[in-house]
Structures are given as structure tokens and as C-alpha cells.
Amino acid sequence: MVSSAPLIPLNSGTSIPQVGFGVFLIPPEDTQRAVEDALEVGYRHIDTATAYRNEAEVGAAVRASGLPREEVFVTTKLRNDDHAAGDVEGAFERSLQALDLGYIDLYLIHWPMPRVDRYVDTWRAFDPFRADGRARSIGVSNFHVAHLERIIAETGVTPAMNQVELHPTFQQRELRAFHAAHGIQTEAWAPLGQGRYDIFNLPPMQRAAAAHGVTPAQVVLRWHLQTGIVALPKSSFRERMRENLDITGFELSADEMAAIDALDENKRLAADPDDFNS
Ligand code: NAD
């Protein structure tokens, strides 16, 4: 078993393993096996969402693992339909029941949907979940600085987390600076660029991989780790799951980090959250 990722403290007083296993696009019938594999490999952090339709299988895998509940960090997210309908409490309870793990470690607003314009009310509706312990931490996903500024100003509650698209050619520097100033943890989805651009063949990845005897994917994930980001790589293959978690046995030098920092093109792969409203 690979040793689990380092823990990062959250503003809620809990902490989160810095590498999590994401289950987006894993079909429900394959999810329990994939999560059981991930837990066996050494992951202690699973990222799902109501929209992924595999919360029940994630919960079943965590229970089947026999691990103490407090050793596994589970995130899920409010589905856009429930957000738009204002059914926040109902949606949260359905997630809690589907997962069947007693409590949720981190509950996120999946997308701000600014044209629907309910995210401030939705955020206000999240606070009781944390207050009564049904969720240990609450946060958001795909929020821009303007959305964060608005929820903080109007509710006085700062999210523990903002989970956003982030990888070497889209480094989210302005957003990360805002997070750092407000004690919000940054979490990267698509940390490996979804394998959609030639990320692994870029010279800084190739050079560092050769220097440390690791793979380019491990270099990218190590860059996230040393930048202080929580990363959620996804793979259905056990060997890649292991590879993606096994990133604590080497360290990138300042020059290697700078070479990856210099790859930023501020270019998204996926939808701009301002344009994603359903
Ligand atoms: P990712 O960057 O993790 O890319 C996954 C792809 O990278 C795989 O399908 C595979 O093709 C490749 N890959 C993985 N490991 C590899 C390795 N070791 N070597 C070579 N190729 C490898 O992107 P993702 O799957 O989009 O995101 C990860 C997780 O983030 C999701 O499972 C989900 O939990 C979360 N997510 C959240 C949102 C959101 O809106 N909050 C959106 C998308 C994804």
C-alpha cells in the first residue's frame, strides 16, 4: 500500500488528505470496485457528487473497506437541479442517505449558476449542515472571485474549499491569491488536464520525470502538492491509482517548480462557470 497523502488543515478545524480519488464518469456499476481498489491502494479521500449518480456505491465501498469512518474523507456536491429548485435541505438529506456514512466530510455547491442567481441563498442554507455536524465542512466549487466575494459579504460565512478546474496550463493564480487571503483551500479538478492536451510530453514534465525516476503524471501531481493544492486525479486502473498517489518520495527543485509555473496559459479546458447555468 502506498502511504496516504499529507493532510492539509481546513478553516473548519478538520483536515483533508491532499490527494483524493475522483469518481466522475465512473459508471455506478463500476464505482464500488473502483473505490474499494482506491482504498486498498491507500487513498483516504473520495470525491463524488449527486450528479455523478454513484454516491450509494461510494458509501458501500467505504463501509465494505472496514476502515474506521473517521479515516476516510468523503466529499459530495449539491446537484444543479436541486440548487435551482431551492431544494437544498432535501438534496443534502438524500446524499446523506445514499452515502449512508453517518456524516459527510465536505459538502459543496457544485456550480454557482450565476444566471439562476440563487447561490447566496443556497450558501446560507448550507450553514446548518455544518452547525449540526451532518457535514464537517462546507464549501463551493467552480466559484469565481466575484461569487466568493458576494457570499462572504452577504452571509459572513467563508467556504472551507473552492474546487475548480486547475492544471499546469490553467493555474488560477488570481483565484488562488484570493483563497490565500481568506483562508479558503484550493482543490484542483482535472489536475492532469483530463489527459486532453499533451501535458505529459511537455519538456518540464519530461525533464523532472527523468531526473527523479518517476512518471510525468507523478511530476504534475507533485507540482500540485508543493503548490499547496488538493488534487483529485481520476483513473479506473489500479496501477495508475497507485502511481497517482505515490508522490511523496521525491521533491521537485525550485527550478523544476518554476519551469512548470511558467507553463500557465490561463486557458480552461471546460466551461466557464459564468456560462454554466443548468
Ligand atoms: P483528471 O485530470 O484527473 O484526468 C483523468 C484522466 O487522466 C483519465 O481519464 C486518464 O485518461 C488520465 N490519467 C489519469 N491518471 C493517469 C496517469 N497516471 N498517467 C496517464 N494518464 C492518466 O481529470 P478529471 O477526471 O476530469 O477530474 C478528476 C476528478 O475531479 C473527477 O473524478 C471529479 O471527482 C472531479 N471533478 C469535479 C468537477 C467539478 O465541477 N467540481 C468537474 C470535473 C471533475
PDB file of N, CA and C in Angstrom, residues 4 15 24 49 68 71 84 86 91 95 109 114 128 132 180 193 204 210-211 215 227 245 263 276:
ATOM      1  N   SER A   4      -0.715   7.230   2.431  1.00  0.00           N
ATOM      2  CA  SER A   4      -1.698   8.215   2.006  1.00  0.00           C
ATOM      3  C   SER A   4      -1.076   9.609   1.929  1.00  0.00           C
ATOM      4  N   SER A  15      -9.179  18.347   8.746  1.00  0.00           N
ATOM      5  CA  SER A  15      -8.150  18.365   7.701  1.00  0.00           C
ATOM      6  C   SER A  15      -8.471  17.347   6.624  1.00  0.00           C
ATOM      7  N   PHE A  24     -15.876  10.927 -10.987  1.00  0.00           N
ATOM      8  CA  PHE A  24     -16.660  11.467 -12.108  1.00  0.00           C
ATOM      9  C   PHE A  24     -16.526  10.535 -13.310  1.00  0.00           C
ATOM     10  N   ALA A  49     -20.291  13.285  -6.310  1.00  0.00           N
ATOM     11  CA  ALA A  49     -21.287  14.354  -6.439  1.00  0.00           C
ATOM     12  C   ALA A  49     -22.614  13.675  -6.738  1.00  0.00           C
ATOM     13  N   PRO A  68     -12.071   2.563   9.738  1.00  0.00           N
ATOM     14  CA  PRO A  68     -12.858   3.429  10.625  1.00  0.00           C
ATOM     15  C   PRO A  68     -13.380   4.633   9.836  1.00  0.00           C
ATOM     16  N   GLU A  71     -11.343   7.735   9.203  1.00  0.00           N
ATOM     17  CA  GLU A  71     -10.103   7.671   8.406  1.00  0.00           C
ATOM     18  C   GLU A  71     -10.333   7.967   6.927  1.00  0.00           C
ATOM     19  N   ALA A  84     -31.157  24.857  -8.263  1.00  0.00           N
ATOM     20  CA  ALA A  84     -32.067  25.764  -8.984  1.00  0.00           C
ATOM     21  C   ALA A  84     -33.474  25.724  -8.388  1.00  0.00           C
ATOM     22  N   GLY A  86     -34.171  25.217  -5.295  1.00  0.00           N
ATOM     23  CA  GLY A  86     -34.166  25.656  -3.893  1.00  0.00           C
ATOM     24  C   GLY A  86     -34.355  24.504  -2.912  1.00  0.00           C
ATOM     25  N   ALA A  91     -32.041  17.807  -0.788  1.00  0.00           N
ATOM     26  CA  ALA A  91     -30.936  17.217  -1.556  1.00  0.00           C
ATOM     27  C   ALA A  91     -29.834  16.733  -0.623  1.00  0.00           C
ATOM     28  N   SER A  95     -28.413  12.851  -0.173  1.00  0.00           N
ATOM     29  CA  SER A  95     -26.994  12.472  -0.272  1.00  0.00           C
ATOM     30  C   SER A  95     -26.538  11.723   0.976  1.00  0.00           C
ATOM     31  N   ILE A 109     -21.369  23.359  -3.033  1.00  0.00           N
ATOM     32  CA  ILE A 109     -22.252  23.822  -4.114  1.00  0.00           C
ATOM     33  C   ILE A 109     -21.512  23.502  -5.414  1.00  0.00           C
ATOM     34  N   PRO A 114     -24.660  31.574 -12.000  1.00  0.00           N
ATOM     35  CA  PRO A 114     -24.976  32.981 -11.708  1.00  0.00           C
ATOM     36  C   PRO A 114     -26.257  33.494 -12.356  1.00  0.00           C
ATOM     37  N   PRO A 128     -26.450  25.393   8.391  1.00  0.00           N
ATOM     38  CA  PRO A 128     -26.921  24.451   9.414  1.00  0.00           C
ATOM     39  C   PRO A 128     -26.273  23.072   9.305  1.00  0.00           C
ATOM     40  N   ASP A 132     -24.801  21.596  12.732  1.00  0.00           N
ATOM     41  CA  ASP A 132     -25.318  20.422  13.464  1.00  0.00           C
ATOM     42  C   ASP A 132     -24.485  19.170  13.214  1.00  0.00           C
ATOM     43  N   ALA A 180      -5.952  32.400  -0.649  1.00  0.00           N
ATOM     44  CA  ALA A 180      -4.909  32.506   0.384  1.00  0.00           C
ATOM     45  C   ALA A 180      -5.231  33.650   1.348  1.00  0.00           C
ATOM     46  N   GLY A 193      -5.164  17.657 -16.357  1.00  0.00           N
ATOM     47  CA  GLY A 193      -5.655  18.205 -17.629  1.00  0.00           C
ATOM     48  C   GLY A 193      -6.534  17.217 -18.374  1.00  0.00           C
ATOM     49  N   PRO A 204       9.141  20.364 -19.295  1.00  0.00           N
ATOM     50  CA  PRO A 204       9.393  20.374 -17.837  1.00  0.00           C
ATOM     51  C   PRO A 204       8.953  19.072 -17.159  1.00  0.00           C
ATOM     52  N   ALA A 210      12.500  12.299 -15.693  1.00  0.00           N
ATOM     53  CA  ALA A 210      13.765  11.584 -15.899  1.00  0.00           C
ATOM     54  C   ALA A 210      14.694  11.802 -14.698  1.00  0.00           C
ATOM     55  N   ALA A 211      14.734  13.033 -14.187  1.00  0.00           N
ATOM     56  CA  ALA A 211      15.654  13.345 -13.086  1.00  0.00           C
ATOM     57  C   ALA A 211      15.302  12.569 -11.812  1.00  0.00           C
ATOM     58  N   THR A 215       7.048   9.145 -13.172  1.00  0.00           N
ATOM     59  CA  THR A 215       6.340   9.379 -14.431  1.00  0.00           C
ATOM     60  C   THR A 215       5.957  10.861 -14.537  1.00  0.00           C
ATOM     61  N   THR A 227       2.568  23.082  -4.456  1.00  0.00           N
ATOM     62  CA  THR A 227       1.929  24.396  -4.584  1.00  0.00           C
ATOM     63  C   THR A 227       0.873  24.585  -3.486  1.00  0.00           C
ATOM     64  N   LEU A 245      -0.999   8.309  -6.445  1.00  0.00           N
ATOM     65  CA  LEU A 245      -0.903   8.579  -5.002  1.00  0.00           C
ATOM     66  C   LEU A 245       0.544   8.542  -4.522  1.00  0.00           C
ATOM     67  N   LEU A 263       4.384  27.345 -17.401  1.00  0.00           N
ATOM     68  CA  LEU A 263       3.521  26.773 -18.452  1.00  0.00           C
ATOM     69  C   LEU A 263       2.126  27.390 -18.463  1.00  0.00           C
ATOM     70  N   PHE A 276     -22.320  28.411 -17.317  1.00  0.00           N
ATOM     71  CA  PHE A 276     -22.828  27.061 -16.990  1.00  0.00           C
ATOM     72  C   PHE A 276     -23.974  27.258 -16.002  1.00  0.00           C
TER      73      PHE A 276
END
